[in-house]
Amino acid sequence: MNQSALLNRRILLKSRPIGAPVAENFQIEEVAIPAVQEGQVKLKTLFLSLDPYMRGRMSDAPSYAEPVQVGSVMCGGTISRVEESKHPKFQSGDLVLSYSGWQSFEISDGKGVTKLDPKMSHPSLALGVLGMPGFTAYMGLLDIGQPKEGETVVVAAASGAVGSVVGQIAKLKGCRTVGIVGGPEKCRYVTEELGFDVCIDRRADLRTELAAACPKGIDVYFENVGGAVFEAVMPLLNVRARVPLCGLISHYNDTKLPEGPNRLPQLTRTILTKRIKIQGYIISEDYRNRFGEFFSQMSTWVNEGRIKSREDVVNGLDNAPQAFIGLLEGRNFGKLIVRVASN
Ligand code: NDP
């Protein structure tokens, strides 16, 4: 048996970042894989999902979820193959969705491990459009945003895992759909491939371009980033606009409040006078009972070619830290996935 089949390569949180994460916050090591005991399965990681929420887990600031402890394996959703099973629910060869984290193998007791269709032609979609990010887009837009035909929907981080799905659903619902992204290549993709009506580069004169793109104002703003993007959106929000507050990625590395005038009174006045609904949500906490409904509808749309998705696949577990650092700077183009092993 070759050595790599006996060792688990894994990436630990070595230290908590101050500001943007750096390579030194992570540590790569190899350890022996323990023998599988009764009631356990040995999972071999094929794909690891990298997601913005992991920045929150690297911090021990109070949050809705426990932080990763320093010295522990970084958390993360994975697609894995069952290599050995002493668990009644799983057999060797099963393809599963698990939460094994940043490592090549996991010995699991089966909790939170879900079997996938073994014939799934593209299993990594279960980490993207057919998984947590797609679910986040679907519930946030439809349950909180409640878009109506003819309304204008603006989507931040529109080429990414969540935003790309939000905009396409908004189009299916008959809305005028405006994306905001970082860079011309992403802009082209969002309009030409995904069918958004307009896309704006967030580094352009956002206020002016957004006003031109939304002549009837904004009815739904799907918030993924916060900061300068939200500031440009706010004056254009219509009376009774809805803002699903999904993410605030531009603030995840902040170490203090921004300089400058306090804009809180302006924000609260806008919310009051325009009767705007801003609602935060955490998909894993607030909608866990509705995954089935989402999955059935989204699988249909994907199979019919009505919802498209794009993956940014990075090869090799060792490249996960750099890829994750890049995600927080907008270097990914599509759902960021690490291919850890080929089968
Ligand atoms: P993406 O695939 O969209 O990748 C992140 C993107 O964010 C980058 O590509 C970049 O896009 C943009 N970005 C990065 N840094 C900045 C910045 N400083 N300012 C503005 N934009 C920036 O990620 P996801 O689709 O997985 O996640 C999108 C958002 O949804 C995140 O905020 C995430 O935390 C949130 N989320 C929330 C969930 C919930 O339950 N509430 C669940 C899942 C995700 P670009 O280059 O186009 O600007």
CSV table of C-alpha atoms and ligand atoms in Angstrom, one decimal:
chain,number,residue,atom,x,y,z
A,1,MET,CA,0.0,0.0,0.0
A,2,ASN,CA,1.4,3.4,-0.9
A,3,GLN,CA,2.3,5.8,1.9
A,4,SER,CA,-0.4,8.4,1.0
A,5,ALA,CA,-3.1,5.8,1.6
A,6,LEU,CA,-1.9,5.4,5.2
A,7,LEU,CA,-1.5,9.1,6.0
A,8,ASN,CA,-4.0,11.9,6.4
A,9,ARG,CA,-2.8,15.2,5.0
A,10,ARG,CA,-4.6,18.0,6.8
A,11,ILE,CA,-4.6,21.7,7.2
A,12,LEU,CA,-4.9,23.2,10.7
A,13,LEU,CA,-5.7,26.6,11.9
A,14,LYS,CA,-2.3,27.6,13.3
A,15,SER,CA,-3.1,31.1,14.5
A,16,ARG,CA,-6.1,33.5,14.3
A,17,PRO,CA,-5.7,36.2,11.6
A,18,ILE,CA,-5.6,39.8,12.4
A,19,GLY,CA,-7.1,41.4,9.3
A,20,ALA,CA,-6.7,39.5,6.1
A,21,PRO,CA,-5.7,35.8,6.6
A,22,VAL,CA,-2.1,35.0,5.5
A,23,ALA,CA,-0.4,31.7,4.7
A,24,GLU,CA,1.2,31.6,8.2
A,25,ASN,CA,-2.2,31.3,9.8
A,26,PHE,CA,-2.4,27.7,8.4
A,27,GLN,CA,-0.3,24.6,9.0
A,28,ILE,CA,-0.1,21.5,6.8
A,29,GLU,CA,0.8,18.2,8.5
A,30,GLU,CA,0.5,14.5,7.9
A,31,VAL,CA,-0.7,12.0,10.6
A,32,ALA,CA,-1.4,8.3,10.6
A,33,ILE,CA,-5.1,7.4,9.9
A,34,PRO,CA,-6.6,5.5,12.8
A,35,ALA,CA,-8.2,2.1,12.2
A,36,VAL,CA,-12.0,2.1,11.5
A,37,GLN,CA,-14.0,1.0,14.6
A,38,GLU,CA,-17.5,-0.4,14.7
A,39,GLY,CA,-20.0,2.3,13.8
A,40,GLN,CA,-17.4,4.3,11.8
A,41,VAL,CA,-16.6,5.0,8.2
A,42,LYS,CA,-13.4,6.1,6.5
A,43,LEU,CA,-14.0,8.9,4.1
A,44,LYS,CA,-11.6,9.9,1.4
A,45,THR,CA,-12.0,13.6,0.4
A,46,LEU,CA,-12.5,14.2,-3.3
A,47,PHE,CA,-13.6,17.8,-3.3
A,48,LEU,CA,-13.4,20.5,-0.6
A,49,SER,CA,-15.6,23.6,-0.7
A,50,LEU,CA,-14.0,26.9,0.2
A,51,ASP,CA,-16.6,29.5,1.4
A,52,PRO,CA,-16.4,33.0,2.9
A,53,TYR,CA,-18.0,31.9,6.2
A,54,MET,CA,-14.7,30.1,7.0
A,55,ARG,CA,-13.2,33.6,7.7
A,56,GLY,CA,-15.7,33.9,10.6
A,57,ARG,CA,-14.7,30.5,12.0
A,58,MET,CA,-11.0,31.5,12.1
A,59,SER,CA,-12.0,34.2,14.5
A,60,ASP,CA,-13.1,33.7,18.1
A,61,ALA,CA,-15.4,36.8,18.1
A,62,PRO,CA,-18.9,35.9,19.2
A,63,SER,CA,-21.0,34.5,16.3
A,64,TYR,CA,-23.8,32.1,15.5
A,65,ALA,CA,-21.3,29.2,15.2
A,66,GLU,CA,-18.4,28.0,17.3
A,67,PRO,CA,-14.9,29.0,16.0
A,68,VAL,CA,-12.4,26.5,14.8
A,69,GLN,CA,-10.0,26.0,17.7
A,70,VAL,CA,-6.3,26.9,17.1
A,71,GLY,CA,-4.5,23.6,16.3
A,72,SER,CA,-7.7,22.0,14.9
A,73,VAL,CA,-8.5,21.0,11.3
A,74,MET,CA,-10.1,23.9,9.3
A,75,CYS,CA,-13.8,23.2,8.8
A,76,GLY,CA,-15.5,22.8,5.5
A,77,GLY,CA,-18.0,20.9,3.4
A,78,THR,CA,-16.7,18.0,1.3
A,79,ILE,CA,-17.6,15.4,-1.3
A,80,SER,CA,-16.0,12.1,-0.2
A,81,ARG,CA,-15.9,8.5,-1.2
A,82,VAL,CA,-16.4,5.8,1.5
A,83,GLU,CA,-13.2,3.8,1.5
A,84,GLU,CA,-14.1,1.4,4.4
A,85,SER,CA,-17.3,1.1,6.4
A,86,LYS,CA,-18.2,-0.5,9.7
A,87,HIS,CA,-21.4,1.6,9.8
A,88,PRO,CA,-24.7,0.0,8.8
A,89,LYS,CA,-25.8,3.0,6.7
A,90,PHE,CA,-22.7,3.1,4.4
A,91,GLN,CA,-20.9,0.8,2.1
A,92,SER,CA,-17.4,1.0,0.6
A,93,GLY,CA,-17.6,3.0,-2.7
A,94,ASP,CA,-20.6,5.3,-1.6
A,95,LEU,CA,-20.3,8.9,-2.7
A,96,VAL,CA,-21.3,11.2,0.2
A,97,LEU,CA,-21.6,14.8,1.2
A,98,SER,CA,-19.8,15.3,4.5
A,99,TYR,CA,-18.2,18.0,6.6
A,100,SER,CA,-14.8,16.5,6.8
A,101,GLY,CA,-12.9,19.8,6.6
A,102,TRP,CA,-9.5,20.6,5.1
A,103,GLN,CA,-8.1,17.1,5.1
A,104,SER,CA,-7.6,14.1,2.8
A,105,PHE,CA,-9.3,11.5,5.0
A,106,GLU,CA,-11.7,11.5,7.9
A,107,ILE,CA,-12.8,8.7,10.2
A,108,SER,CA,-16.5,9.6,10.9
A,109,ASP,CA,-19.3,8.2,13.0
A,110,GLY,CA,-21.7,9.0,10.1
A,111,LYS,CA,-23.4,12.0,11.7
A,112,GLY,CA,-24.1,14.7,9.1
A,113,VAL,CA,-22.9,12.5,6.3
A,114,THR,CA,-25.5,12.3,3.4
A,115,LYS,CA,-25.4,9.8,0.6
A,116,LEU,CA,-25.4,11.2,-2.9
A,117,ASP,CA,-26.5,9.6,-6.1
A,118,PRO,CA,-23.5,7.4,-7.0
A,119,LYS,CA,-24.1,8.1,-10.7
A,120,MET,CA,-24.1,11.8,-10.2
A,121,SER,CA,-22.1,13.1,-13.3
A,122,HIS,CA,-20.8,16.2,-11.5
A,123,PRO,CA,-20.7,15.5,-7.7
A,124,SER,CA,-19.1,18.8,-6.9
A,125,LEU,CA,-22.3,20.6,-7.8
A,126,ALA,CA,-23.6,19.4,-4.4
A,127,LEU,CA,-21.2,22.0,-2.9
A,128,GLY,CA,-22.4,24.7,-5.2
A,129,VAL,CA,-25.6,25.3,-7.1
A,130,LEU,CA,-27.2,22.1,-5.8
A,131,GLY,CA,-25.8,22.6,-2.3
A,132,MET,CA,-25.4,25.3,0.4
A,133,PRO,CA,-24.7,28.3,-1.8
A,134,GLY,CA,-27.6,27.5,-4.2
A,135,PHE,CA,-29.9,26.9,-1.2
A,136,THR,CA,-28.8,30.3,0.2
A,137,ALA,CA,-29.6,32.1,-3.0
A,138,TYR,CA,-33.0,30.4,-3.4
A,139,MET,CA,-34.3,31.0,0.1
A,140,GLY,CA,-32.9,34.5,0.5
A,141,LEU,CA,-34.3,35.8,-2.8
A,142,LEU,CA,-37.6,34.0,-2.8
A,143,ASP,CA,-38.5,34.0,0.9
A,144,ILE,CA,-37.1,37.3,2.0
A,145,GLY,CA,-36.7,39.2,-1.3
A,146,GLN,CA,-40.1,38.1,-2.7
A,147,PRO,CA,-39.4,39.5,-6.2
A,148,LYS,CA,-42.3,40.3,-8.5
A,149,GLU,CA,-42.5,40.3,-12.2
A,150,GLY,CA,-41.2,43.6,-13.6
A,151,GLU,CA,-39.4,44.6,-10.5
A,152,THR,CA,-35.7,45.5,-10.4
A,153,VAL,CA,-33.4,43.2,-8.5
A,154,VAL,CA,-29.8,44.2,-7.9
A,155,VAL,CA,-27.3,41.4,-6.9
A,156,ALA,CA,-23.9,42.0,-5.3
A,157,ALA,CA,-21.0,39.5,-6.0
A,158,ALA,CA,-23.1,38.5,-9.0
A,159,SER,CA,-20.7,36.0,-10.6
A,160,GLY,CA,-20.1,34.1,-7.4
A,161,ALA,CA,-21.6,30.9,-6.0
A,162,VAL,CA,-24.6,32.6,-4.4
A,163,GLY,CA,-25.0,35.8,-6.5
A,164,SER,CA,-25.0,34.0,-9.9
A,165,VAL,CA,-27.9,31.8,-8.8
A,166,VAL,CA,-29.8,34.8,-7.3
A,167,GLY,CA,-29.7,36.7,-10.5
A,168,GLN,CA,-30.8,33.8,-12.7
A,169,ILE,CA,-33.8,33.0,-10.4
A,170,ALA,CA,-34.7,36.7,-10.5
A,171,LYS,CA,-34.7,36.5,-14.4
A,172,LEU,CA,-36.9,33.4,-14.2
A,173,LYS,CA,-39.3,35.4,-12.1
A,174,GLY,CA,-39.4,38.1,-14.8
A,175,CYS,CA,-37.4,40.8,-13.1
A,176,ARG,CA,-35.0,43.3,-14.5
A,177,THR,CA,-31.7,42.0,-13.1
A,178,VAL,CA,-28.6,44.0,-12.4
A,179,GLY,CA,-25.3,42.5,-11.2
A,180,ILE,CA,-22.4,44.1,-9.5
A,181,VAL,CA,-19.0,42.3,-9.8
A,182,GLY,CA,-15.3,43.0,-9.7
A,183,GLY,CA,-13.8,43.3,-13.2
A,184,PRO,CA,-14.9,43.3,-16.9
A,185,GLU,CA,-14.4,39.5,-17.4
A,186,LYS,CA,-16.9,38.7,-14.6
A,187,CYS,CA,-19.2,41.4,-16.0
A,188,ARG,CA,-19.2,39.8,-19.5
A,189,TYR,CA,-19.9,36.3,-18.0
A,190,VAL,CA,-22.9,37.7,-15.9
A,191,THR,CA,-24.6,39.3,-18.9
A,192,GLU,CA,-23.6,37.0,-21.8
A,193,GLU,CA,-23.7,33.6,-20.0
A,194,LEU,CA,-26.1,34.1,-17.2
A,195,GLY,CA,-28.5,36.5,-18.9
A,196,PHE,CA,-28.5,39.4,-16.4
A,197,ASP,CA,-29.8,42.6,-18.1
A,198,VAL,CA,-26.9,44.7,-17.0
A,199,CYS,CA,-23.7,44.2,-15.0
A,200,ILE,CA,-21.5,46.9,-13.4
A,201,ASP,CA,-17.9,46.7,-12.2
A,202,ARG,CA,-17.8,47.6,-8.5
A,203,ARG,CA,-14.5,49.5,-9.1
A,204,ALA,CA,-16.2,51.8,-11.7
A,205,ASP,CA,-18.3,54.9,-10.7
A,206,LEU,CA,-20.8,52.7,-9.1
A,207,ARG,CA,-23.3,55.3,-8.0
A,208,THR,CA,-23.6,56.8,-11.5
A,209,GLU,CA,-23.7,53.5,-13.3
A,210,LEU,CA,-26.1,52.0,-10.9
A,211,ALA,CA,-28.5,54.9,-11.2
A,212,ALA,CA,-28.4,54.6,-15.0
A,213,ALA,CA,-29.0,50.8,-14.8
A,214,CYS,CA,-31.9,51.2,-12.5
A,215,PRO,CA,-34.1,53.9,-14.0
A,216,LYS,CA,-37.1,52.7,-11.9
A,217,GLY,CA,-35.1,52.4,-8.7
A,218,ILE,CA,-34.3,49.1,-6.8
A,219,ASP,CA,-37.0,46.8,-5.5
A,220,VAL,CA,-34.8,44.0,-4.2
A,221,TYR,CA,-31.2,44.3,-3.3
A,222,PHE,CA,-29.5,41.0,-2.6
A,223,GLU,CA,-26.6,41.9,-0.2
A,224,ASN,CA,-23.5,39.8,-0.3
A,225,VAL,CA,-20.7,42.4,0.3
A,226,GLY,CA,-21.7,45.6,2.3
A,227,GLY,CA,-19.4,48.6,2.4
A,228,ALA,CA,-19.1,50.8,-0.7
A,229,VAL,CA,-21.5,48.7,-2.7
A,230,PHE,CA,-24.3,49.1,-0.2
A,231,GLU,CA,-23.7,52.8,0.1
A,232,ALA,CA,-24.2,53.1,-3.7
A,233,VAL,CA,-27.3,51.0,-3.6
A,234,MET,CA,-29.0,52.7,-0.6
A,235,PRO,CA,-30.2,56.0,-2.2
A,236,LEU,CA,-31.8,54.0,-5.1
A,237,LEU,CA,-33.9,51.7,-2.9
A,238,ASN,CA,-37.6,52.1,-3.6
A,239,VAL,CA,-40.4,52.4,-1.1
A,240,ARG,CA,-41.1,48.9,0.4
A,241,ALA,CA,-37.8,47.5,-1.1
A,242,ARG,CA,-36.6,44.2,0.4
A,243,VAL,CA,-32.9,43.5,1.2
A,244,PRO,CA,-32.0,39.9,2.0
A,245,LEU,CA,-28.9,40.4,4.0
A,246,CYS,CA,-26.9,37.3,3.1
A,247,GLY,CA,-23.3,38.4,3.5
A,248,LEU,CA,-20.9,41.3,4.1
A,249,ILE,CA,-17.7,40.0,2.7
A,250,SER,CA,-16.1,43.4,2.3
A,251,HIS,CA,-16.1,43.6,6.1
A,252,TYR,CA,-14.9,40.1,7.1
A,253,ASN,CA,-11.2,41.2,7.5
A,254,ASP,CA,-12.1,44.5,9.3
A,255,THR,CA,-10.3,45.1,12.6
A,256,LYS,CA,-12.1,48.3,13.4
A,257,LEU,CA,-15.0,50.5,12.3
A,258,PRO,CA,-14.3,52.6,9.2
A,259,GLU,CA,-13.1,56.2,9.5
A,260,GLY,CA,-15.4,59.0,8.4
A,261,PRO,CA,-18.8,60.4,9.2
A,262,ASN,CA,-21.3,58.2,11.0
A,263,ARG,CA,-23.9,57.2,8.4
A,264,LEU,CA,-26.1,55.3,10.7
A,265,PRO,CA,-28.7,58.1,11.0
A,266,GLN,CA,-28.9,58.3,7.2
A,267,LEU,CA,-29.4,54.5,7.0
A,268,THR,CA,-32.1,54.3,9.6
A,269,ARG,CA,-33.9,57.3,8.2
A,270,THR,CA,-34.0,55.7,4.8
A,271,ILE,CA,-35.3,52.4,6.3
A,272,LEU,CA,-38.0,54.3,8.1
A,273,THR,CA,-39.2,56.7,5.4
A,274,LYS,CA,-39.1,54.2,2.7
A,275,ARG,CA,-40.4,51.3,4.9
A,276,ILE,CA,-37.6,49.1,3.8
A,277,LYS,CA,-37.3,45.5,5.0
A,278,ILE,CA,-33.7,44.4,5.7
A,279,GLN,CA,-33.5,40.8,6.9
A,280,GLY,CA,-30.4,38.9,7.8
A,281,TYR,CA,-30.5,35.1,7.7
A,282,ILE,CA,-28.2,32.1,8.2
A,283,ILE,CA,-29.2,29.4,5.8
A,284,SER,CA,-28.1,26.5,8.0
A,285,GLU,CA,-30.0,27.9,11.0
A,286,ASP,CA,-33.2,29.4,9.5
A,287,TYR,CA,-34.1,27.1,6.6
A,288,ARG,CA,-32.9,23.7,7.4
A,289,ASN,CA,-36.4,22.2,6.9
A,290,ARG,CA,-36.7,23.5,3.4
A,291,PHE,CA,-33.7,21.9,1.7
A,292,GLY,CA,-35.9,19.2,0.0
A,293,GLU,CA,-38.1,21.9,-1.6
A,294,PHE,CA,-35.1,23.8,-2.9
A,295,PHE,CA,-33.3,20.7,-4.2
A,296,SER,CA,-36.2,19.4,-6.2
A,297,GLN,CA,-36.8,22.8,-7.9
A,298,MET,CA,-33.1,23.6,-8.4
A,299,SER,CA,-32.3,20.1,-9.9
A,300,THR,CA,-35.1,20.6,-12.4
A,301,TRP,CA,-33.8,24.1,-13.4
A,302,VAL,CA,-30.2,22.8,-13.7
A,303,ASN,CA,-31.2,19.8,-15.7
A,304,GLU,CA,-33.3,22.0,-18.0
A,305,GLY,CA,-30.3,24.3,-18.5
A,306,ARG,CA,-32.3,27.2,-17.0
A,307,ILE,CA,-29.8,27.8,-14.2
A,308,LYS,CA,-26.1,27.6,-15.1
A,309,SER,CA,-23.1,27.5,-12.8
A,310,ARG,CA,-19.4,27.9,-13.0
A,311,GLU,CA,-16.7,26.3,-10.8
A,312,ASP,CA,-13.3,27.6,-10.0
A,313,VAL,CA,-11.4,24.4,-9.3
A,314,VAL,CA,-8.0,24.5,-7.6
A,315,ASN,CA,-6.0,21.3,-7.7
A,316,GLY,CA,-4.4,19.9,-4.5
A,317,LEU,CA,-5.2,20.4,-0.8
A,318,ASP,CA,-2.0,22.3,-0.2
A,319,ASN,CA,-3.3,25.1,-2.4
A,320,ALA,CA,-6.4,25.6,-0.2
A,321,PRO,CA,-5.0,28.4,2.0
A,322,GLN,CA,-3.9,30.6,-1.0
A,323,ALA,CA,-7.2,29.9,-2.7
A,324,PHE,CA,-9.1,30.9,0.4
A,325,ILE,CA,-7.1,34.1,0.8
A,326,GLY,CA,-7.9,34.9,-2.8
A,327,LEU,CA,-11.6,34.4,-2.2
A,328,LEU,CA,-11.7,37.2,0.2
A,329,GLU,CA,-10.0,39.4,-2.4
A,330,GLY,CA,-12.3,38.5,-5.3
A,331,ARG,CA,-9.7,36.3,-7.1
A,332,ASN,CA,-12.1,33.4,-7.5
A,333,PHE,CA,-14.3,33.3,-10.6
A,334,GLY,CA,-17.3,31.1,-9.7
A,335,LYS,CA,-17.8,28.5,-6.9
A,336,LEU,CA,-14.4,27.9,-5.3
A,337,ILE,CA,-13.6,24.2,-5.0
A,338,VAL,CA,-10.5,22.3,-4.2
A,339,ARG,CA,-10.0,19.0,-5.9
A,340,VAL,CA,-8.3,16.9,-3.2
A,341,ALA,CA,-8.2,13.5,-5.0
A,342,SER,CA,-9.5,12.3,-8.3
A,343,ASN,CA,-11.5,9.2,-7.1
B,1,NDP,P1,-18.4,34.1,-4.0
B,1,NDP,O1,-18.3,32.9,-4.9
B,1,NDP,O2,-19.3,35.2,-4.5
B,1,NDP,O3,-16.9,34.7,-3.7
B,1,NDP,C1,-16.8,35.9,-3.0
B,1,NDP,C2,-16.8,37.1,-3.9
B,1,NDP,O4,-17.0,38.3,-3.1
B,1,NDP,C3,-15.5,37.4,-4.6
B,1,NDP,O5,-15.4,36.7,-5.7
B,1,NDP,C4,-15.7,38.9,-4.9
B,1,NDP,O6,-16.5,39.0,-6.1
B,1,NDP,C5,-16.5,39.4,-3.7
B,1,NDP,N1,-15.6,40.1,-2.8
B,1,NDP,C6,-14.5,39.7,-2.2
B,1,NDP,N2,-14.0,40.7,-1.5
B,1,NDP,C7,-14.8,41.8,-1.6
B,1,NDP,C8,-14.7,43.1,-1.2
B,1,NDP,N3,-13.8,43.5,-0.3
B,1,NDP,N4,-15.7,44.0,-1.6
B,1,NDP,C9,-16.7,43.6,-2.4
B,1,NDP,N5,-16.7,42.3,-2.9
B,1,NDP,C10,-15.8,41.4,-2.5
B,1,NDP,O7,-18.8,33.7,-2.5
B,1,NDP,P2,-20.2,33.1,-2.1
B,1,NDP,O8,-21.2,33.2,-3.2
B,1,NDP,O9,-20.0,31.8,-1.5
B,1,NDP,O10,-20.7,34.0,-0.9
B,1,NDP,C11,-21.3,35.3,-1.2
B,1,NDP,C12,-21.7,35.9,0.1
B,1,NDP,O11,-22.8,35.2,0.7
B,1,NDP,C13,-20.6,36.0,1.1
B,1,NDP,O12,-20.8,37.3,1.8
B,1,NDP,C14,-21.0,34.9,2.1
B,1,NDP,O13,-20.5,35.1,3.4
B,1,NDP,C15,-22.5,34.9,2.0
B,1,NDP,N6,-23.1,33.7,2.4
B,1,NDP,C16,-24.1,33.7,3.4
B,1,NDP,C17,-24.8,32.6,3.8
B,1,NDP,C18,-25.8,32.7,4.8
B,1,NDP,O14,-26.3,31.7,5.3
B,1,NDP,N7,-26.2,34.0,5.2
B,1,NDP,C19,-24.5,31.3,3.2
B,1,NDP,C20,-23.5,31.3,2.1
B,1,NDP,C21,-22.8,32.5,1.7
B,1,NDP,P3,-16.2,40.2,-7.1
B,1,NDP,O15,-14.8,40.0,-7.6
B,1,NDP,O16,-17.2,40.0,-8.2
B,1,NDP,O17,-16.4,41.5,-6.4
